Amino acid sequence: MFRDSDAVESGRGAGKGEPSGKVRVRFAPSPTGYLHIGGVRTALFNWLFARRHQGTFILRIEDTDQERFTDEAIQAILDGMKWVGLDWDEGPFRQTGRMDLYREHAMKLFEQGKAYWCVCTPDELETRRKEALAKGLTQKYDGRCRAKGITKPTGEAALRFKAPQEGETVIDDLVKGRVVFDNAVLDDLIILRSNGYPTYNFSVVVDDALMGITHVIRGDDHLTNTPRQVPMFQALGFTVPKFGHLPMILGSDKARLSKRHGATSVLAYRDMGYLPEAVVNYLVRLGWSHGDQELFTRQELIEKFDFKHVQSSSAVFNQEKMLWVNEQYIKQGEPGHVARLLIPFLEQAGLKQEVSAVSPDWLAKLVVMVRERTKTLVEMVTWVTPYFGQDVAMDEASAKKFLTPAMAPALAKVVARFEAEPAFHKEQWETIFKQVVEEQGMKMGQLAQPVRVALTGRTASPGLFEVMELLGRERTLIRLKKGIERAKASA
RNA sequence: GUCCCCAUCGUCUAGCCUGGCCUAGGACGCCGGCCUUUCAAGCCGGCAACACGGGUUCGAAUCCCGUUGGGGACACCA
């Protein structure tokens, strides 16, 4: 009976899975590419759980496969974590720096008769696996080297763990509840490859144990790995941690989220103009809920996060909703903060000089003026460009439509009245403007549009008087005059 | 094929553990209206779901069994 009482504690139903000791969790990505959305969510749940219980969050890079990892990928993971603000307390540890530890523990198992040398070659194994598949049999290792009792292999050999074959392994998962596996389905897994490197299922166990991990929170694609790992913890004499298997994130076709579904790297969302806190907010709601609440501050998340409300079924990633969340953060966020995040985008749009010429305060006001019209920082750039520089880029079609000779007199009147005012006062200028509209026997919109085009170069903009206020008296008058020139010249 | 997980509006979800308060609530999106100097935002309203079949019970979205469907795992990858 491979059943460890330590593993048996419910996170659902009975109690709330309140940890008794000090919580230690980890996020252990493999550096095969960028940090994707699913990875961020796993990291986030770990981080939240750690912060919620004043525990420790550890970052560990699973790089035991020399073939596939790259330093760039490690850097990308670090950058991604930093961008979303998931700071770790220990690490990043790299498994490649811990090889002695794995070998040492593997040999310990061998000496205790809990592991054995296997001289089957990868090719042979592959062939047998194919045969088994063709016959419709279980594709597990037949254990033929188990009884050979090889003490000192002469050639290439891998070390296999003697998995229990009787009884059952029970895990009481924080999100899935009680899951029972028949030990008969367990394979004698290779723990040390013939090249001396440990395999994943072994290195995780050694690391999780040695790092004192109390809760292993990971994607539910690892659920079936758990009954293979639990016996290893026990064979090594370690305490078995508690497990929590998070449901997967699916693409719109209900298949596991992948590159096929468009952007899956978190940093791609940064580049698309998403705020990191919006991404976090969206991701946490994908699989966790707190009543009807949609928006949470980071502090609220830490206070409210619990496994009791983690969904056990997978969720479809929906960019529309994430966009909405982003929009909310842009609209409700602290203007100065949004402005700071906007700067790199402005610089990239070629406004480096212009940006350095304005104050953070003015930039924040600009953000306030345009923010209810934008859903991303990228969109915000286009809304914000007309307000930099003396002149404005004029949209030809708009100018042609609204800056006509017939409009020139009314525009001139507006300018004359404005010029009579030595200082700009929003309400006052608005009153003046409306007076002109009335005197000219026009409708508000008739005069507002030409003015809008003269001021911003476009037919769509924030409220006219907000625009004037932001532009300031001088620039307002300059642009208005240029608009009149343009109107007169228009044939 | 074998094992494991999952199943409420198109999507994210509340409710399920501790059956009645559910003629199933919220959010995104979509449709319509209001507001309006443009574009937005905002506000109001609408469409839309308990996968199916059995049971248990006075009563089931909630408990049990089965079916179907979806996902995952079965490597000297992680």
Coordinates of C-alpha atoms (C1' of nucleotides) in Angstrom, one line a residue:
Chain A
M1 CA 0.0 0.0 0.0
F2 CA 1.7 3.1 -1.2
R3 CA -0.3 5.6 0.6
D4 CA 1.2 8.3 2.6
S5 CA -0.8 9.9 5.3
D6 CA 1.0 13.2 4.7
A7 CA -0.5 13.3 1.2
V8 CA -3.9 12.8 2.6
E9 CA -5.3 16.2 3.4
S10 CA -8.2 17.6 1.6
G11 CA -8.2 21.0 0.0
R12 CA -11.8 20.8 -1.1
G13 CA -14.7 20.1 1.1
A14 CA -13.2 19.3 4.4
G15 CA -11.5 22.4 5.8
K16 CA -9.9 24.8 3.4
G17 CA -6.6 23.1 3.1
E18 CA -5.1 25.6 5.4
P19 CA -1.5 24.6 5.6
S20 CA -0.2 24.0 9.1
G21 CA 3.5 24.6 8.7
K22 CA 5.4 27.1 6.6
V23 CA 4.5 27.0 3.0
R24 CA 7.2 26.5 0.4
V25 CA 6.1 26.3 -3.2
R26 CA 7.9 26.5 -6.5
F27 CA 7.5 27.2 -10.2
A28 CA 9.6 24.9 -12.3
P29 CA 9.4 25.8 -16.0
S30 CA 11.6 24.1 -18.6
P31 CA 13.5 26.5 -20.7
T32 CA 12.4 25.3 -24.1
G33 CA 11.1 28.7 -25.4
Y34 CA 9.4 31.7 -24.0
L35 CA 7.2 31.9 -20.9
H36 CA 3.7 31.2 -22.1
I37 CA 0.3 32.2 -20.7
G38 CA -0.3 28.8 -19.1
G39 CA 3.1 28.9 -17.3
V40 CA 2.4 32.4 -16.0
R41 CA -0.9 31.2 -14.5
T42 CA 0.8 28.3 -12.8
A43 CA 3.4 30.6 -11.5
L44 CA 0.8 33.0 -10.4
F45 CA -1.2 30.5 -8.4
N46 CA 2.0 29.3 -6.7
W47 CA 3.0 32.9 -6.0
L48 CA -0.4 33.8 -4.6
F49 CA -0.5 30.8 -2.4
A50 CA 2.9 31.6 -1.0
R51 CA 2.1 35.3 -0.4
R52 CA -1.3 34.4 1.1
H53 CA 0.4 32.2 3.7
Q54 CA 3.6 34.2 4.1
G55 CA 5.4 31.3 2.5
T56 CA 8.4 31.0 0.2
F57 CA 8.2 31.1 -3.6
I58 CA 11.0 29.4 -5.4
L59 CA 12.0 29.6 -9.0
R60 CA 13.6 26.5 -10.4
I61 CA 14.7 25.9 -14.0
E62 CA 14.2 22.4 -15.2
D63 CA 17.0 22.0 -17.6
T64 CA 18.1 18.4 -17.4
D65 CA 17.7 17.9 -21.1
Q66 CA 20.9 19.3 -22.5
E67 CA 19.5 19.1 -26.0
R68 CA 16.6 21.4 -25.7
F69 CA 17.2 24.3 -23.4
T70 CA 18.9 27.6 -24.3
D71 CA 20.2 30.5 -22.2
E72 CA 17.9 32.8 -24.2
A73 CA 14.9 30.8 -23.1
I74 CA 16.0 31.1 -19.4
Q75 CA 16.3 34.9 -19.8
A76 CA 12.9 35.0 -21.5
I77 CA 11.4 33.3 -18.5
L78 CA 13.1 35.6 -16.1
D79 CA 12.0 38.6 -18.1
G80 CA 8.4 37.4 -18.3
M81 CA 8.3 36.7 -14.5
K82 CA 9.6 40.2 -13.8
W83 CA 7.2 41.8 -16.2
V84 CA 4.1 40.4 -14.5
G85 CA 5.7 41.1 -11.1
L86 CA 6.0 37.6 -9.8
D87 CA 9.1 37.9 -7.6
W88 CA 10.7 34.8 -6.2
D89 CA 12.3 34.4 -2.8
E90 CA 14.8 31.7 -3.7
G91 CA 16.5 30.8 -7.0
P92 CA 16.5 30.7 -9.8
F93 CA 18.0 27.3 -9.4
R94 CA 19.2 25.3 -12.3
Q95 CA 19.1 21.6 -12.2
T96 CA 22.3 21.3 -14.3
G97 CA 24.1 22.6 -11.2
R98 CA 22.8 19.9 -9.0
M99 CA 23.8 16.8 -10.9
D100 CA 25.8 15.3 -8.0
L101 CA 22.7 15.4 -5.8
Y102 CA 20.6 13.4 -8.3
R103 CA 23.3 10.8 -8.8
E104 CA 23.9 10.5 -5.1
H105 CA 20.3 9.8 -4.4
A106 CA 19.9 7.5 -7.3
M107 CA 22.8 5.4 -6.1
K108 CA 21.3 5.3 -2.7
L109 CA 18.2 3.7 -4.1
F110 CA 20.4 1.2 -6.0
E111 CA 22.3 0.3 -2.9
Q112 CA 19.1 -0.3 -1.0
G113 CA 17.8 -2.5 -3.8
K114 CA 15.1 0.0 -4.8
A115 CA 16.6 0.6 -8.2
Y116 CA 18.3 -1.6 -10.7
W117 CA 20.5 -1.4 -13.8
C118 CA 18.8 -1.8 -17.1
V119 CA 20.8 -2.7 -20.3
C120 CA 17.9 -2.5 -22.7
T121 CA 18.8 -0.1 -25.5
P122 CA 16.6 2.8 -26.5
D123 CA 16.1 1.1 -29.9
E124 CA 15.0 -2.2 -28.3
L125 CA 12.6 -0.4 -26.0
E126 CA 11.1 1.6 -28.9
T127 CA 10.6 -1.6 -30.9
R128 CA 8.8 -3.4 -28.0
R129 CA 6.7 -0.3 -27.4
K130 CA 5.5 -0.3 -31.0
E131 CA 4.7 -4.0 -30.8
A132 CA 2.7 -3.5 -27.6
L133 CA 0.8 -0.7 -29.2
A134 CA 0.0 -2.8 -32.3
K135 CA -1.3 -5.6 -30.1
G136 CA -3.3 -3.1 -28.0
L137 CA -1.3 -3.9 -24.9
T138 CA -0.2 -1.6 -22.2
Q139 CA 3.0 0.2 -23.3
K140 CA 5.0 -0.2 -20.2
Y141 CA 8.4 -1.6 -19.6
D142 CA 8.2 -5.3 -19.1
G143 CA 10.8 -5.3 -16.3
R144 CA 13.0 -7.8 -17.9
C145 CA 16.2 -6.4 -16.3
R146 CA 14.6 -6.2 -12.9
A147 CA 15.6 -9.7 -12.0
K148 CA 19.0 -9.7 -13.7
G149 CA 20.7 -8.2 -10.6
I150 CA 23.4 -6.4 -12.5
T151 CA 25.8 -4.9 -10.0
K152 CA 28.3 -3.3 -12.2
P153 CA 27.2 -2.7 -15.8
T154 CA 30.0 -3.1 -18.3
G155 CA 28.6 -1.0 -21.1
E156 CA 25.9 1.6 -21.3
A157 CA 23.2 1.2 -18.7
A158 CA 20.3 3.2 -17.3
L159 CA 19.1 3.0 -13.7
R160 CA 15.5 2.1 -13.2
F161 CA 13.3 2.6 -10.1
K162 CA 11.4 -0.4 -8.9
A163 CA 7.9 0.8 -8.9
P164 CA 5.4 -0.9 -6.6
Q165 CA 3.2 -3.3 -8.5
E166 CA 0.6 -4.0 -5.9
G167 CA -1.9 -1.9 -4.0
E168 CA -2.8 1.6 -5.0
T169 CA -1.4 5.1 -4.7
V170 CA -3.8 7.6 -3.4
I171 CA -3.4 11.3 -3.7
D172 CA -5.7 13.9 -2.1
D173 CA -5.4 16.7 -4.6
L174 CA -5.9 20.3 -3.6
V175 CA -8.1 20.9 -6.6
K176 CA -9.1 17.5 -7.9
G177 CA -9.9 15.8 -4.6
R178 CA -9.2 12.2 -4.0
V179 CA -7.6 10.4 -7.0
V180 CA -6.8 6.7 -6.9
F181 CA -4.3 4.9 -9.1
D182 CA -3.8 1.2 -9.3
N183 CA -0.1 0.5 -8.8
A184 CA -0.3 -2.2 -11.5
V185 CA -0.2 0.5 -14.1
L186 CA 3.0 1.9 -12.8
D187 CA 6.2 1.6 -14.9
D188 CA 9.7 1.0 -13.7
L189 CA 10.8 4.4 -14.7
I190 CA 14.4 5.3 -15.7
I191 CA 15.8 7.7 -13.1
L192 CA 19.3 7.9 -14.4
R193 CA 20.0 7.9 -18.1
S194 CA 22.9 6.0 -19.6
N195 CA 24.6 9.4 -20.0
G196 CA 24.4 9.9 -16.3
Y197 CA 21.8 12.6 -16.4
P198 CA 18.6 12.2 -14.3
T199 CA 15.2 12.1 -15.9
Y200 CA 12.5 14.6 -15.0
N201 CA 10.4 12.4 -12.8
F202 CA 13.4 11.7 -10.6
S203 CA 15.0 15.1 -10.5
V204 CA 11.7 16.8 -9.5
V205 CA 11.3 14.4 -6.6
V206 CA 14.9 15.0 -5.4
D207 CA 14.6 18.7 -5.8
D208 CA 11.1 19.1 -4.3
A209 CA 12.2 17.0 -1.3
L210 CA 15.6 18.7 -0.8
M211 CA 14.1 22.2 -1.3
G212 CA 11.5 21.4 1.3
I213 CA 8.5 22.0 -1.0
T214 CA 5.3 21.6 0.9
H215 CA 2.8 22.0 -1.9
V216 CA 3.5 21.0 -5.5
I217 CA 1.1 23.2 -7.6
R218 CA 1.4 22.5 -11.3
G219 CA -0.6 21.9 -14.4
D220 CA -2.9 18.8 -14.4
D221 CA -0.9 17.4 -17.3
H222 CA 1.2 16.2 -14.4
L223 CA -1.5 14.4 -12.6
T224 CA -0.6 11.0 -13.9
N225 CA 3.1 11.7 -13.0
T226 CA 2.1 12.0 -9.4
P227 CA 1.6 8.3 -8.7
R228 CA 5.0 7.7 -10.2
Q229 CA 6.7 10.3 -8.0
V230 CA 5.0 9.5 -4.7
P231 CA 6.7 6.1 -4.3
M232 CA 10.0 7.7 -5.0
F233 CA 9.6 10.2 -2.2
Q234 CA 8.7 7.3 0.0
A235 CA 11.6 5.1 -1.2
L236 CA 14.0 8.0 -0.5
G237 CA 12.5 8.4 3.0
F238 CA 11.2 11.9 2.3
T239 CA 7.9 13.5 3.3
V240 CA 5.5 13.5 0.5
P241 CA 4.3 17.0 -0.3
K242 CA 0.7 17.9 -1.0
F243 CA -0.3 18.3 -4.6
G244 CA -2.6 20.7 -6.4
H245 CA -3.2 20.1 -10.1
L246 CA -4.4 23.1 -12.0
P247 CA -6.7 22.6 -15.1
M248 CA -5.2 23.4 -18.4
I249 CA -5.9 26.5 -20.5
L250 CA -7.4 25.7 -23.8
G251 CA -7.5 27.6 -27.1
S252 CA -10.8 28.5 -28.8
D253 CA -10.8 25.1 -30.5
K254 CA -10.8 23.5 -27.0
A255 CA -7.3 22.1 -27.7
R256 CA -4.5 22.8 -25.3
L257 CA -3.3 26.4 -25.8
S258 CA -0.3 26.6 -28.2
K259 CA 1.4 28.8 -30.7
R260 CA -1.3 27.9 -33.2
H261 CA -3.7 30.0 -31.1
G262 CA -1.7 33.2 -31.8
A263 CA 0.3 35.0 -29.2
T264 CA 1.0 32.8 -26.2
S265 CA 4.1 34.4 -24.9
V266 CA 3.4 36.8 -22.0
L267 CA 5.9 39.3 -23.4
A268 CA 3.9 39.4 -26.6
Y269 CA 1.1 40.9 -24.6
R270 CA 3.4 43.5 -23.2
D271 CA 4.3 44.4 -26.7
M272 CA 0.7 44.6 -27.7
G273 CA 0.1 47.2 -25.1
Y274 CA -1.4 45.2 -22.2
L275 CA -0.7 46.2 -18.7
P276 CA 0.9 43.5 -16.6
E277 CA -1.6 43.8 -13.8
A278 CA -4.4 43.4 -16.4
V279 CA -2.9 40.2 -17.6
V280 CA -2.5 38.9 -14.1
N281 CA -6.1 39.8 -13.3
Y282 CA -7.4 38.1 -16.4
L283 CA -5.3 35.0 -15.8
V284 CA -6.2 34.5 -12.2
R285 CA -9.9 34.6 -13.1
L286 CA -9.3 31.9 -15.6
G287 CA -9.9 29.0 -13.1
W288 CA -10.4 30.9 -9.9
S289 CA -13.2 33.1 -8.7
H290 CA -14.4 35.1 -5.8
G291 CA -18.2 35.4 -6.2
D292 CA -19.0 37.8 -8.9
Q293 CA -15.9 39.9 -8.6
E294 CA -14.0 40.6 -11.8
L295 CA -11.4 43.1 -10.9
F296 CA -8.9 42.7 -8.1
T297 CA -6.0 44.6 -6.8
R298 CA -2.9 42.5 -6.2
Q299 CA -3.4 42.9 -2.4
E300 CA -7.0 41.6 -2.7
L301 CA -5.8 38.7 -4.7
I302 CA -3.3 37.8 -2.0
E303 CA -6.0 38.1 0.7
K304 CA -8.7 36.2 -1.2
F305 CA -6.9 33.5 -3.1
D306 CA -7.8 30.0 -2.0
F307 CA -7.9 26.5 -3.6
K308 CA -11.5 26.0 -2.6
H309 CA -12.5 28.2 -5.5
V310 CA -10.1 26.9 -8.0
Q311 CA -12.1 25.4 -10.9
S312 CA -11.4 21.7 -11.6
S313 CA -12.3 21.9 -15.3
S314 CA -10.2 23.5 -18.0
A315 CA -10.8 27.0 -19.3
V316 CA -10.8 28.5 -22.8
F317 CA -8.5 31.5 -23.2
N318 CA -10.6 34.4 -24.4
Q319 CA -8.7 37.4 -25.7
E320 CA -11.8 39.6 -25.9
K321 CA -12.3 39.4 -22.2
M322 CA -8.6 40.0 -21.5
L323 CA -8.9 43.1 -23.7
W324 CA -11.8 44.3 -21.6
V325 CA -9.8 43.8 -18.4
N326 CA -7.0 45.7 -19.9
E327 CA -9.4 48.5 -20.8
Q328 CA -10.6 48.7 -17.2
Y329 CA -7.0 48.9 -15.9
I330 CA -6.3 51.7 -18.4
K331 CA -9.4 53.6 -17.4
Q332 CA -9.1 53.1 -13.7
G333 CA -5.4 53.0 -13.2
E334 CA -3.3 55.7 -11.7
P335 CA -2.7 58.1 -14.6
G336 CA 0.9 58.6 -13.8
H337 CA 1.5 54.9 -13.8
V338 CA -0.2 54.4 -17.1
A339 CA 1.8 57.3 -18.5
R340 CA 5.0 55.7 -17.4
L341 CA 4.1 52.5 -19.1
L342 CA 3.1 54.4 -22.2
I343 CA 6.5 56.1 -22.7
P344 CA 8.4 53.2 -24.3
F345 CA 5.6 53.0 -26.9
L346 CA 5.8 56.7 -27.6
E347 CA 9.5 56.5 -28.0
Q348 CA 9.1 53.6 -30.3
A349 CA 6.7 55.6 -32.4
G350 CA 9.4 58.1 -33.0
L351 CA 8.3 60.6 -30.3
K352 CA 11.4 60.3 -28.1
Q353 CA 12.3 64.0 -28.3
E354 CA 8.7 65.2 -27.9
V355 CA 8.3 63.0 -24.8
S356 CA 11.4 64.2 -23.2
A357 CA 10.2 67.8 -23.7
V358 CA 7.0 67.4 -21.6
S359 CA 6.5 67.0 -17.9
P360 CA 5.3 63.7 -16.3
D361 CA 2.3 65.7 -15.1
W362 CA 1.3 66.9 -18.5
L363 CA 1.7 63.3 -19.8
A364 CA -0.6 62.1 -17.0
K365 CA -3.2 64.6 -18.0
L366 CA -2.9 63.5 -21.6
V367 CA -3.6 59.9 -20.5
V368 CA -6.7 61.0 -18.6
M369 CA -7.9 62.8 -21.7
V370 CA -7.7 59.9 -24.0
R371 CA -7.9 56.8 -21.9
E372 CA -11.6 56.1 -22.1
R373 CA -11.2 55.7 -25.9
T374 CA -8.4 53.1 -25.7
K375 CA -8.1 49.5 -24.8
T376 CA -4.4 49.1 -25.1
L377 CA -1.3 51.2 -24.8
V378 CA -0.6 50.7 -28.5
E379 CA -4.0 52.2 -29.3
M380 CA -3.3 55.0 -26.9
V381 CA -0.3 56.0 -29.0
T382 CA -2.4 56.8 -32.0
W383 CA -4.8 58.8 -29.9
V384 CA -2.1 60.8 -28.2
T385 CA 0.1 61.8 -31.1
P386 CA -1.8 64.9 -32.2
Y387 CA -0.9 66.6 -28.9
F388 CA 2.8 66.6 -29.4
G389 CA 4.6 69.3 -31.3
Q390 CA 3.6 72.7 -32.5
D391 CA 1.8 71.6 -35.7
V392 CA -0.5 68.6 -36.3
A393 CA -0.5 66.1 -39.0
M394 CA -3.6 66.7 -41.0
D395 CA -5.8 64.0 -42.3
E396 CA -6.5 65.0 -45.9
A397 CA -10.0 63.7 -46.2
S398 CA -11.1 65.3 -42.9
A399 CA -9.6 68.6 -43.9
K400 CA -11.2 68.5 -47.3
K401 CA -14.6 67.8 -45.7
F402 CA -14.6 70.3 -42.8
L403 CA -12.0 73.0 -43.6
T404 CA -13.9 74.6 -46.4
P405 CA -13.9 78.3 -47.6
A406 CA -17.4 78.6 -46.3
M407 CA -16.2 77.8 -42.8
A408 CA -13.4 80.4 -42.8
P409 CA -15.4 83.4 -41.5
A410 CA -16.9 81.5 -38.5
L411 CA -13.5 80.1 -37.6
A412 CA -12.0 83.6 -37.9
K413 CA -14.6 84.8 -35.5
V414 CA -13.8 82.1 -33.0
V415 CA -10.1 83.0 -33.2
A416 CA -10.8 86.7 -32.7
R417 CA -12.9 86.1 -29.7
F418 CA -10.4 83.7 -28.2
E419 CA -7.6 86.2 -28.8
A420 CA -9.5 88.8 -26.9
E421 CA -9.1 86.6 -23.8
P422 CA -5.6 86.9 -22.3
A423 CA -5.8 83.7 -20.4
F424 CA -7.3 80.3 -21.1
H425 CA -10.2 79.2 -19.0
K426 CA -12.0 76.1 -20.1
E427 CA -15.5 77.0 -19.1
Q428 CA -15.1 80.5 -20.3
W429 CA -13.8 79.5 -23.7
E430 CA -16.6 77.0 -24.0
T431 CA -19.1 79.8 -23.3
I432 CA -17.5 82.0 -25.9
F433 CA -17.6 79.2 -28.4
K434 CA -21.2 78.6 -27.9
Q435 CA -22.0 82.2 -28.3
V436 CA -20.3 82.2 -31.7
V437 CA -22.2 79.2 -32.7
E438 CA -25.4 80.9 -31.8
E439 CA -24.5 84.2 -33.5
Q440 CA -23.7 82.4 -36.6
G441 CA -27.0 80.6 -36.5
M442 CA -25.2 77.3 -36.6
K443 CA -25.5 74.0 -34.8
M444 CA -22.8 73.0 -32.3
G445 CA -21.6 70.2 -34.5
Q446 CA -21.3 72.4 -37.6
L447 CA -18.6 74.5 -36.0
A448 CA -17.2 71.9 -33.6
Q449 CA -16.0 69.5 -36.4
P450 CA -14.0 72.1 -38.3
V451 CA -12.4 73.2 -35.1
R452 CA -11.7 69.7 -34.1
V453 CA -10.0 69.0 -37.4
A454 CA -7.9 72.2 -37.2
L455 CA -6.8 71.3 -33.7
T456 CA -6.2 67.6 -33.9
G457 CA -6.1 66.9 -37.7
R458 CA -8.9 64.4 -37.2
T459 CA -12.7 64.1 -37.0
A460 CA -12.6 62.1 -33.8
S461 CA -11.1 63.4 -30.6
P462 CA -11.8 64.0 -26.9
G463 CA -14.0 66.9 -26.0
L464 CA -13.0 70.1 -27.8
F465 CA -12.3 72.1 -24.7
E466 CA -10.3 69.4 -23.0
V467 CA -8.2 69.4 -26.1
M468 CA -7.7 73.1 -26.0
E469 CA -6.8 73.0 -22.3
L470 CA -4.2 70.4 -23.0
L471 CA -2.8 72.2 -26.0
G472 CA -2.7 75.5 -24.2
R473 CA -3.8 78.9 -25.4
E474 CA -0.9 79.5 -27.7
R475 CA -1.0 76.2 -29.6
T476 CA -4.7 76.3 -29.8
L477 CA -4.6 79.7 -31.5
I478 CA -1.8 78.7 -33.8
R479 CA -3.5 75.6 -35.0
L480 CA -6.8 77.4 -35.4
K481 CA -5.1 80.0 -37.6
K482 CA -3.4 77.4 -39.7
G483 CA -6.8 75.8 -40.1
I484 CA -8.3 79.0 -41.4
E485 CA -5.5 79.3 -43.9
R486 CA -6.2 75.8 -45.0
A487 CA -9.9 76.5 -45.3
K488 CA -9.4 79.6 -47.4
A489 CA -7.0 77.8 -49.7
S490 CA -9.3 74.9 -50.2
A491 CA -10.9 75.0 -53.6
Chain B
rG1 C1' -5.6 0.8 -26.8
rU2 C1' -4.8 1.5 -21.2
rC3 C1' -5.0 4.8 -17.1
rC4 C1' -6.5 9.6 -15.1
rC5 C1' -9.2 14.2 -15.1
rC6 C1' -13.4 17.1 -16.6
rA7 C1' -18.8 18.5 -18.0
rU8 C1' -23.9 25.4 -15.9
rC9 C1' -25.3 30.8 -21.4
rG10 C1' -20.7 31.2 -27.6
rU11 C1' -16.6 32.3 -23.6
rC12 C1' -15.1 33.1 -18.1
rU13 C1' -17.9 31.9 -14.0
rA14 C1' -21.7 32.0 -9.2
rG15 C1' -24.6 28.2 -7.2
rC16 C1' -22.8 22.0 -6.2
rC17 C1' -19.3 19.9 -0.6
rU18 C1' -23.9 21.3 3.7
rG19 C1' -30.5 19.0 -1.9
rG20 C1' -35.8 23.3 -1.4
rC21 C1' -34.2 30.7 -1.1
rC22 C1' -32.6 28.8 -8.9
rU23 C1' -39.2 30.6 -13.2
rA24 C1' -30.3 29.4 -12.5
rG25 C1' -27.1 35.1 -10.8
rG26 C1' -22.8 38.1 -12.6
rA27 C1' -19.0 39.2 -16.4
rC28 C1' -17.1 39.4 -21.7
rG29 C1' -19.0 39.5 -26.5
rC30 C1' -23.4 40.4 -29.5
rC31 C1' -28.3 43.1 -30.5
rG32 C1' -31.5 47.5 -29.2
rG33 C1' -32.3 52.2 -26.7
rC34 C1' -30.8 56.7 -23.9
rC35 C1' -27.1 60.5 -23.4
rU36 C1' -24.1 63.5 -27.0
rU37 C1' -19.8 68.8 -30.3
rU38 C1' -17.0 63.9 -33.1
rC39 C1' -15.1 59.2 -31.3
rA40 C1' -15.5 56.8 -27.1
rA41 C1' -17.2 56.0 -22.3
rG42 C1' -21.4 55.6 -19.2
rC43 C1' -26.5 54.1 -18.2
rC44 C1' -31.0 51.0 -19.4
rG45 C1' -33.0 46.8 -21.8
rG46 C1' -32.6 42.1 -24.7
rC47 C1' -30.8 37.2 -26.6
rA48 C1' -28.5 33.0 -24.4
rA49 C1' -26.9 27.4 -20.2
rC50 C1' -27.7 23.1 -15.7
rA51 C1' -24.6 17.3 -22.1
rC52 C1' -27.9 12.8 -22.1
rG53 C1' -30.3 8.5 -19.5
rG54 C1' -31.5 6.1 -15.2
rG55 C1' -31.8 6.1 -9.9
rU56 C1' -32.2 8.2 -4.5
rU57 C1' -35.8 11.8 -2.4
rC58 C1' -41.9 14.8 -0.9
rG59 C1' -38.2 17.7 -3.8
rA60 C1' -31.8 17.4 -7.7
rA61 C1' -28.0 22.1 -11.4
rU62 C1' -26.8 20.2 -6.5
rC63 C1' -26.2 13.1 -4.2
rC64 C1' -25.3 7.9 -6.8
rC65 C1' -24.7 4.9 -11.4
rG66 C1' -24.2 4.6 -16.6
rU67 C1' -23.7 6.8 -21.5
rU68 C1' -21.8 10.4 -24.6
rG69 C1' -18.5 14.3 -25.4
rG70 C1' -13.8 16.9 -24.3
rG71 C1' -8.9 17.0 -22.2
rG72 C1' -4.4 14.8 -20.3
rA73 C1' -0.8 10.9 -19.5
rC74 C1' 1.4 6.5 -21.2
rA75 C1' 9.9 8.3 -23.6
rC76 C1' 17.1 7.2 -21.7
rC77 C1' 11.2 15.1 -23.0
rA78 C1' 9.9 18.2 -19.2

